[in-house]
mmCIF file of C-alpha atoms in Angstrom:
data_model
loop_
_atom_site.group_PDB
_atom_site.id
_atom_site.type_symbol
_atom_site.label_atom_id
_atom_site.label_comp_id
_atom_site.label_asym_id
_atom_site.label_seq_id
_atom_site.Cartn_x
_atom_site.Cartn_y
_atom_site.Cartn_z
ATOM 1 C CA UNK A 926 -50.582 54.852 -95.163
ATOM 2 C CA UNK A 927 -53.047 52.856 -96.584
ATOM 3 C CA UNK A 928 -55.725 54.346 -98.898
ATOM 4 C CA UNK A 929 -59.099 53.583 -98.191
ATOM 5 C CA UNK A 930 -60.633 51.578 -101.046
ATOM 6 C CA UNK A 931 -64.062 53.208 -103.077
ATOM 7 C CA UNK A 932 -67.146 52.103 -103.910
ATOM 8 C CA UNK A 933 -68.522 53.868 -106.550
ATOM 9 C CA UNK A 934 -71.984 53.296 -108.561
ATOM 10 C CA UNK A 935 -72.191 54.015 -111.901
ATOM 11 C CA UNK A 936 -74.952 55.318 -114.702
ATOM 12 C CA UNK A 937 -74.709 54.428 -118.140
ATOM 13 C CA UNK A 938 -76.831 57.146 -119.190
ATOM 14 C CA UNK A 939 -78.513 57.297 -123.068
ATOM 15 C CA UNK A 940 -81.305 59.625 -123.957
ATOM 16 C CA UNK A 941 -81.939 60.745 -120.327
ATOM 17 C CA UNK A 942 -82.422 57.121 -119.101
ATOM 18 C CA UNK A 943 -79.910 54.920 -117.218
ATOM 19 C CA UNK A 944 -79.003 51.732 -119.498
ATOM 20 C CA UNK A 945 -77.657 48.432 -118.515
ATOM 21 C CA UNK A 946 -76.422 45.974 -121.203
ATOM 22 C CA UNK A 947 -73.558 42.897 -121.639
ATOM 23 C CA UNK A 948 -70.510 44.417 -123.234
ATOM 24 C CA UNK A 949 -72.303 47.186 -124.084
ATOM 25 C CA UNK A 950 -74.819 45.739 -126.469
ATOM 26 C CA UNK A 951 -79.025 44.938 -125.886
ATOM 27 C CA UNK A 952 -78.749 47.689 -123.550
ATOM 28 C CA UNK A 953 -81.917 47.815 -121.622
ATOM 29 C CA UNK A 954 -83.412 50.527 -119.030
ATOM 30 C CA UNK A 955 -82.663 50.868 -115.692
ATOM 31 C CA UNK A 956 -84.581 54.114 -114.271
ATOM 32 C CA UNK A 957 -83.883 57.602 -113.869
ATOM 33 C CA UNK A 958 -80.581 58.788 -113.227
ATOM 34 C CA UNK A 959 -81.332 61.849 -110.559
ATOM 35 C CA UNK A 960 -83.449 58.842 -108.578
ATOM 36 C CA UNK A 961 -80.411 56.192 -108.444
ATOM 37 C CA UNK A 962 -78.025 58.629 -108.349
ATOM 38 C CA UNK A 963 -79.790 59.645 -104.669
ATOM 39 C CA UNK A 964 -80.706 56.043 -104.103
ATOM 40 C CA UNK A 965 -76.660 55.589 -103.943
ATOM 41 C CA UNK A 966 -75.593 58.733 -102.442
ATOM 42 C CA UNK A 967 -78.174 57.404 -99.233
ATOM 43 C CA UNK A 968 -76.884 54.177 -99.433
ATOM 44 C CA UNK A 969 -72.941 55.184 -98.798
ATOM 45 C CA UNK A 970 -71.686 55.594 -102.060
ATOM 46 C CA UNK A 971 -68.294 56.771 -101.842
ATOM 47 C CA UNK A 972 -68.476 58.947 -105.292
ATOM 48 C CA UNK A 973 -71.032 58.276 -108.325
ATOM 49 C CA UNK A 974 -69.972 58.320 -111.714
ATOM 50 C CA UNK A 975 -72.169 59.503 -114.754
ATOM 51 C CA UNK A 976 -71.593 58.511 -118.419
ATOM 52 C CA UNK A 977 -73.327 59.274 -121.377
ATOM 53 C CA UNK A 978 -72.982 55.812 -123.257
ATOM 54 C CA UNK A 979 -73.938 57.455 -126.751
ATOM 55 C CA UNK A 980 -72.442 60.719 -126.715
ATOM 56 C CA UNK A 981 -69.444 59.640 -128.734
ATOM 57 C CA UNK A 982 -70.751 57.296 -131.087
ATOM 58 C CA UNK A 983 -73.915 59.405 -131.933
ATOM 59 C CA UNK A 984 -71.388 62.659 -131.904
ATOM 60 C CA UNK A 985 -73.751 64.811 -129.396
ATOM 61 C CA UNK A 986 -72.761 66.448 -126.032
ATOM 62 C CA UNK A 987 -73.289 65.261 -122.876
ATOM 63 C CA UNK A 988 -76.709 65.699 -121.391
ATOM 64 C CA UNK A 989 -75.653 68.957 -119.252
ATOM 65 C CA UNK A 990 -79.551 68.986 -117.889
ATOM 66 C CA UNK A 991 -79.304 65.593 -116.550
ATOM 67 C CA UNK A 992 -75.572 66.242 -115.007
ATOM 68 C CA UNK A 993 -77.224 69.244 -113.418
ATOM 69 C CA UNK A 994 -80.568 67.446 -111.873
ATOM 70 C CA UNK A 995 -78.039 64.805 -110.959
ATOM 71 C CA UNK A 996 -75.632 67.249 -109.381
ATOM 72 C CA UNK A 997 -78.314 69.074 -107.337
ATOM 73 C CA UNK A 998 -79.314 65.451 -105.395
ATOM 74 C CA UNK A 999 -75.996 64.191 -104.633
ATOM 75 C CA UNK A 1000 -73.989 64.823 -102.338
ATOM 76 C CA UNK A 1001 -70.933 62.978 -103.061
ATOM 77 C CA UNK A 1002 -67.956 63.758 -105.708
ATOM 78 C CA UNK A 1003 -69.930 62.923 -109.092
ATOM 79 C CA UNK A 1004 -67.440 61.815 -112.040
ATOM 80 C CA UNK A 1005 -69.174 62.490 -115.725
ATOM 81 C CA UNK A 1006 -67.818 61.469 -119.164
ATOM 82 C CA UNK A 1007 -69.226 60.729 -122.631
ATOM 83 C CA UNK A 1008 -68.591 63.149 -125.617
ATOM 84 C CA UNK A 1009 -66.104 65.190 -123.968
ATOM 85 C CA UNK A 1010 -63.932 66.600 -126.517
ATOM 86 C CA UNK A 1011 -62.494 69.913 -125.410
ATOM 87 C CA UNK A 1012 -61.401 71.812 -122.294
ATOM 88 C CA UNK A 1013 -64.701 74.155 -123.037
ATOM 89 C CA UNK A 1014 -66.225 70.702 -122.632
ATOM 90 C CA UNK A 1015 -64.532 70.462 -119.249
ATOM 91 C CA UNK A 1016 -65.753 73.468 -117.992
ATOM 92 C CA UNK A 1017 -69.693 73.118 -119.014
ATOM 93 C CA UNK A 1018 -69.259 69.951 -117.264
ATOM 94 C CA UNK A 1019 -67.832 71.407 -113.799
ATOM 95 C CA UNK A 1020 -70.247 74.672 -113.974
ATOM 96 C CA UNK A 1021 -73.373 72.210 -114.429
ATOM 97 C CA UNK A 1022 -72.537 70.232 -111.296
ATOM 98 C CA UNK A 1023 -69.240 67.657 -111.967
ATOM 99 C CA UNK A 1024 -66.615 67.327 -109.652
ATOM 100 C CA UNK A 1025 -64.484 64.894 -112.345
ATOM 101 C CA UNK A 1026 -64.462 64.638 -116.008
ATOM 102 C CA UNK A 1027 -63.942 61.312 -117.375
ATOM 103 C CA UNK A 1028 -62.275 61.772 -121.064
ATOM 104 C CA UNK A 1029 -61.866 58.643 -123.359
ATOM 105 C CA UNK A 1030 -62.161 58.385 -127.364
ATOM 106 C CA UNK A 1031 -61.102 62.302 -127.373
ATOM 107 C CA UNK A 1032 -58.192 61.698 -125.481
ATOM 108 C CA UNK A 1033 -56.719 58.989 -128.395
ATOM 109 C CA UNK A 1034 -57.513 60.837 -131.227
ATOM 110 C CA UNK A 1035 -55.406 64.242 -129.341
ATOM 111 C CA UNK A 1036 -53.582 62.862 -126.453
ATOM 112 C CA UNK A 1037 -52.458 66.555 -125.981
ATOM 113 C CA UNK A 1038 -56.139 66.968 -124.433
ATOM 114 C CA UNK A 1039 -55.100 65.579 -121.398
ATOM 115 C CA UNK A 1040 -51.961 68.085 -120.572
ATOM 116 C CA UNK A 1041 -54.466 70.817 -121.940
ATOM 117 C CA UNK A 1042 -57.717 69.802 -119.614
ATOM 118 C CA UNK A 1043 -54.718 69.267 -116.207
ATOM 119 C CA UNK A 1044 -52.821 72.257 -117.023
ATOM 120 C CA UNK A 1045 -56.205 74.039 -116.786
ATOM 121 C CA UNK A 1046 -58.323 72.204 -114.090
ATOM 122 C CA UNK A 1047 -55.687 70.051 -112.721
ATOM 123 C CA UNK A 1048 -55.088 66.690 -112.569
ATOM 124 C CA UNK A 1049 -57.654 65.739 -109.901
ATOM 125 C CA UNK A 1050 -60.537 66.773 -112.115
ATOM 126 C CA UNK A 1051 -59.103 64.237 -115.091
ATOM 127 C CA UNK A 1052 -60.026 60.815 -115.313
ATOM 128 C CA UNK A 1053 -59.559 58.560 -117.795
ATOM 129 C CA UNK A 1054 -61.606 56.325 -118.768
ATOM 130 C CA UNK A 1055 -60.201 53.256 -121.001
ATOM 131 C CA UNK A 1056 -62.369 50.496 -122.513
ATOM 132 C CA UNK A 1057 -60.350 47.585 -123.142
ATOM 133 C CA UNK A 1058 -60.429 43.842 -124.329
ATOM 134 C CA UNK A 1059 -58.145 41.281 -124.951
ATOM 135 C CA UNK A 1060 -56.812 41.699 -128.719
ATOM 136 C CA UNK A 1061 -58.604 39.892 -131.594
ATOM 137 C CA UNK A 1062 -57.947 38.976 -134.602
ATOM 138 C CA UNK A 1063 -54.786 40.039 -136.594
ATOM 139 C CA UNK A 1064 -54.266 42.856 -132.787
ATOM 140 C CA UNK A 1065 -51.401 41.891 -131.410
ATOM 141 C CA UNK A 1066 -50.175 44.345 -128.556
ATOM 142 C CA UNK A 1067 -47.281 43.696 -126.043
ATOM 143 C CA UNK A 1068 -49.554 43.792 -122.754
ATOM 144 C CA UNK A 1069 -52.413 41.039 -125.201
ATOM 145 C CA UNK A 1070 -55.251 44.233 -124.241
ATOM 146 C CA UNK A 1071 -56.137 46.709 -126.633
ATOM 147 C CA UNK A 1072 -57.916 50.031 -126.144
ATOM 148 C CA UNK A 1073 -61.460 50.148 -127.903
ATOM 149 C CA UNK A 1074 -63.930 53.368 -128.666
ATOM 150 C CA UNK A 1075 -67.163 54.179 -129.403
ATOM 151 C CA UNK A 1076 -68.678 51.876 -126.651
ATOM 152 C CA UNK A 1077 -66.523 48.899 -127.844
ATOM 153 C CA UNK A 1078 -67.504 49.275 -131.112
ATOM 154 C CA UNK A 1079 -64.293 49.964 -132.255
ATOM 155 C CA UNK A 1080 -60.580 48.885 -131.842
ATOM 156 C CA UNK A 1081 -57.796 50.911 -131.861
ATOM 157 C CA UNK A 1082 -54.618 48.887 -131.841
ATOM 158 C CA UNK A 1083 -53.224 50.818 -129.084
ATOM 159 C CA UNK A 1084 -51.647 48.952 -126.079
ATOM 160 C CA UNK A 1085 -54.087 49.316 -123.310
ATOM 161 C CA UNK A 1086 -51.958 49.154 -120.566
ATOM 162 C CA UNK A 1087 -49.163 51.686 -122.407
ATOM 163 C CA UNK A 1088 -51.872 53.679 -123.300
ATOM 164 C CA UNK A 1089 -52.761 54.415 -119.524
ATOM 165 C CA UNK A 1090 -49.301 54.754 -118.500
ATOM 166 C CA UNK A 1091 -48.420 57.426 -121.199
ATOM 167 C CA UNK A 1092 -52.574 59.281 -120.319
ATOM 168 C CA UNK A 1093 -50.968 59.614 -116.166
ATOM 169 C CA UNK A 1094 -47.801 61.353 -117.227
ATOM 170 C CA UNK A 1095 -49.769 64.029 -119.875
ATOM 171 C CA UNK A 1096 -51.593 64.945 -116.530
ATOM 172 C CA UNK A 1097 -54.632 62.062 -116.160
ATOM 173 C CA UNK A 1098 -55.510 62.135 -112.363
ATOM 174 C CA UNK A 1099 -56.691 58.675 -112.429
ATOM 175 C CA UNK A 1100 -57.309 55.919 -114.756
ATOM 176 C CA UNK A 1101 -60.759 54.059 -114.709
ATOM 177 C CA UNK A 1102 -60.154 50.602 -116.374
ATOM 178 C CA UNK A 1103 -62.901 48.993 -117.668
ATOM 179 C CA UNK A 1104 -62.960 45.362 -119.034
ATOM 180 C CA UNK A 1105 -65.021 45.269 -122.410
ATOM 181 C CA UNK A 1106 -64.826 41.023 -122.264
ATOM 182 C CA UNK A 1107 -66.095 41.272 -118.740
ATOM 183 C CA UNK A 1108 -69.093 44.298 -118.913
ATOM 184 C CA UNK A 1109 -72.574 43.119 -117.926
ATOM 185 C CA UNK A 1110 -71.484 39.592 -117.562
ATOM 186 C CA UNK A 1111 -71.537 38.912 -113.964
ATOM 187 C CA UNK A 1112 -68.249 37.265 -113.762
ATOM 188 C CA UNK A 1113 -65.771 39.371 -111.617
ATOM 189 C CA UNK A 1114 -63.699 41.743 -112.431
ATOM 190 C CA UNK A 1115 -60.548 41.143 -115.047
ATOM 191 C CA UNK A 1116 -58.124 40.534 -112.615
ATOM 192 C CA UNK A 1117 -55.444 39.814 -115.215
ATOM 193 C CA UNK A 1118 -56.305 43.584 -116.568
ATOM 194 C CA UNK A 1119 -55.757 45.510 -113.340
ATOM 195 C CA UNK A 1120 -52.096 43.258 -112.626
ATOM 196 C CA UNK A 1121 -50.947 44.281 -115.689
ATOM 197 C CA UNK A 1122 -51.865 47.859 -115.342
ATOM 198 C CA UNK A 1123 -51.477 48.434 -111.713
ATOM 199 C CA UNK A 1124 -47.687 48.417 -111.459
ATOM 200 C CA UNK A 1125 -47.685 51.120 -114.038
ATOM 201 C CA UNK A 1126 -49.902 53.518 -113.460
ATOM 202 C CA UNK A 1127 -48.952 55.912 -110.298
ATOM 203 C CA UNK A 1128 -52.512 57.401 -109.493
ATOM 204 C CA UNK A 1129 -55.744 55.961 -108.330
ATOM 205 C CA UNK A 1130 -56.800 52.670 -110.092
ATOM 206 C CA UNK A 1131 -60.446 52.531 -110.677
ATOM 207 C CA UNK A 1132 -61.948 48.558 -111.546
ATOM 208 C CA UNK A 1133 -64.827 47.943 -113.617
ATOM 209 C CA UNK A 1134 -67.055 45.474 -115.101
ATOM 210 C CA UNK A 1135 -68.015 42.295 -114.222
ATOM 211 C CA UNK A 1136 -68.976 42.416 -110.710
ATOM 212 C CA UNK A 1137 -71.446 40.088 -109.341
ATOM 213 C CA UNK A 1138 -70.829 38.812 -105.930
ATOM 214 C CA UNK A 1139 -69.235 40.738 -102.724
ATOM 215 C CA UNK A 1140 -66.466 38.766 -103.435
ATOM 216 C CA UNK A 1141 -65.513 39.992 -106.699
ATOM 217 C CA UNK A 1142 -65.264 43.260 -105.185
ATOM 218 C CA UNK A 1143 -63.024 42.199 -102.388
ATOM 219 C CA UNK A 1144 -60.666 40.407 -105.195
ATOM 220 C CA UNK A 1145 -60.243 43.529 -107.438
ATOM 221 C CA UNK A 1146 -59.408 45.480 -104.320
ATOM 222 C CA UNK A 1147 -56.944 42.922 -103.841
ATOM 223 C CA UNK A 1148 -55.213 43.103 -107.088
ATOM 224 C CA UNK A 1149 -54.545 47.053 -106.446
ATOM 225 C CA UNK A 1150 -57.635 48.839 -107.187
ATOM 226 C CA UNK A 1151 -58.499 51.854 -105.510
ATOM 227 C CA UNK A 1152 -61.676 52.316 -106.320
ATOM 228 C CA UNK A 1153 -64.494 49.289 -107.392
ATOM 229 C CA UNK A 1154 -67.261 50.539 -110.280
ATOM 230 C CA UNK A 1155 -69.862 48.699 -110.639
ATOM 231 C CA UNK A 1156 -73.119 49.349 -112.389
ATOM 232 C CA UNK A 1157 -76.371 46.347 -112.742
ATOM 233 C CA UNK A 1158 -75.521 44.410 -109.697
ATOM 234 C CA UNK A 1159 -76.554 47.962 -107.767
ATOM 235 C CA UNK A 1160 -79.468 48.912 -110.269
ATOM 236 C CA UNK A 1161 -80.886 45.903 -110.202
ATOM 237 C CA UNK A 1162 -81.045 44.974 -106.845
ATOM 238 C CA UNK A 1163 -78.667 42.034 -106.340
ATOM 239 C CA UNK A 1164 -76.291 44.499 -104.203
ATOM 240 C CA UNK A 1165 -76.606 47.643 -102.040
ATOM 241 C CA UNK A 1166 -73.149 49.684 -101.502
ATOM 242 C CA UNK A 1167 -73.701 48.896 -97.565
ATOM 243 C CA UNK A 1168 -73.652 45.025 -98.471
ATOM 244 C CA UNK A 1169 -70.546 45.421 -101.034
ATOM 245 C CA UNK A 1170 -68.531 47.857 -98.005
ATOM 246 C CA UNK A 1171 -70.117 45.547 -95.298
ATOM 247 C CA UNK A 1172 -68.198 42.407 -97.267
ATOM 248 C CA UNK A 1173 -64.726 44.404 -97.826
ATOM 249 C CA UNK A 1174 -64.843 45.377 -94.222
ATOM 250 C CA UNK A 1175 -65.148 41.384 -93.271
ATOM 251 C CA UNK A 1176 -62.699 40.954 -95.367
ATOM 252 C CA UNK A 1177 -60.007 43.070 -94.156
ATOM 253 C CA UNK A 1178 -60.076 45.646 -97.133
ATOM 254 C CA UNK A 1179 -60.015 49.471 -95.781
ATOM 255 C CA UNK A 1180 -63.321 51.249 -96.776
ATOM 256 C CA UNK A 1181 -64.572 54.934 -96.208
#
């Protein structure tokens, strides 16, 4: 059967206000999340996903009034992440309006979060969400991408693709792979990124950063993903959802 690919917006969100930077740096605002988040539930958006850039690195909890505003005007599955550290994280998060909890820097400082946060919610409310880049330096890892933190502030050393393979089998639902090299760039998605992780990972495949053009979408589908994440190109204004689902259609990829 084949699975009918995603499109799914997403807001960076920091102090209330949606954000928009290259590889996550000179971050600059976008608008209000409860208005784009309707904007792209009107427009088709298959799901929208929420994350609060600095909840990690500034050690503060999600903004739960935000998720909730957010939650009340959309009507599709909403996905948040950003400073989620605990299954009583999980559950603020789903009571305030989520459908999906992406976990990340949590996750690789207690992998055992994941089996705790499926075992309790299952493994359709558990994404996670991996920042990688190709290694630099001294890194050396066997798939040549390494897993990075605190916006991509911070390397870990850990074998990005391994790292999602061993996340899926402690209970992660899906894995949303996001390219560090490529975010806010406007050069397509890392297509080497999602080969090397798509033969390994089971469950949905989620691509982002990077995307620019119609076709960029159309070539990460292509390579295996699932689902296509993008973030400026829809805030600000290059693409509509329609145009990006309009483009996979012509090109033979399945849509909703």
């Amino acid at each position: 059967m084949t699975v009918a690919v995603r499109v799914i917006p997403c807001l960076d969100v920091d102090a209330g206000r949606v954000v928009k930077g290259v590889n996550f740096e000179n971050l600059r605002d976008a608008g209000d999340p409860v208005e784009l988040a309707a904007r792209y539930d009107q427009q088709g958006a298959d799901e929208v996903t929420f994350l609060d850039v600095s909840a990690s690195s500034g050690d503060r909890e999600t903004t739960y009034d935000v998720v909730r505003r957010t939650a009340d005007q959309v009507f599709v599955p909403l996905t948040v992440g950003g400073g989620v550290r605990a299954v009583e994280d999980v559950d603020r998060l789903l009571r305030a309006g989520a459908d999906k909890v992406g976990v990340n820097t949590a996750a690789i400082a207690r992998p055992e979060l994941l089996s705790e946060i499926a075992d309790r919610f299952g493994s359709q409310v558990l994404v996670l969400s991996v920042d990688a880049r190709r290694v630099q330096g001294d890194v050396r890892t066997d798939s040549g991408y390494e897993v990075t933190t605190h916006g991509g502030r911070r390397g870990t050393g850990l074998d990005a693709v391994a790292w999602a393979a061993r996340a899926v089998e402690l209970g992660a639902g899906e894995v949303l792979l996001n390219s560090m090299d490529a975010d806010g760039t406007y050069e397509g998605f890392d297509l080497e990124m999602l080969g090397a992780v798509r033969p390994e990972v089971a469950v949905p495949l989620i691509a982002s950063g990077g995307a620019h053009r119609v076709e960029d979408f159309v070539a990460a589908a292509r390579a295996g993903a699932d689902a296509l994440l993008a973030a400026s190109v829809f805030h600000f204004g290059r693409l509509t959802v329609a145009d990006v689902k309009a483009g996979l259609r012509d090109a033979g990829v399945v849509v909703r």
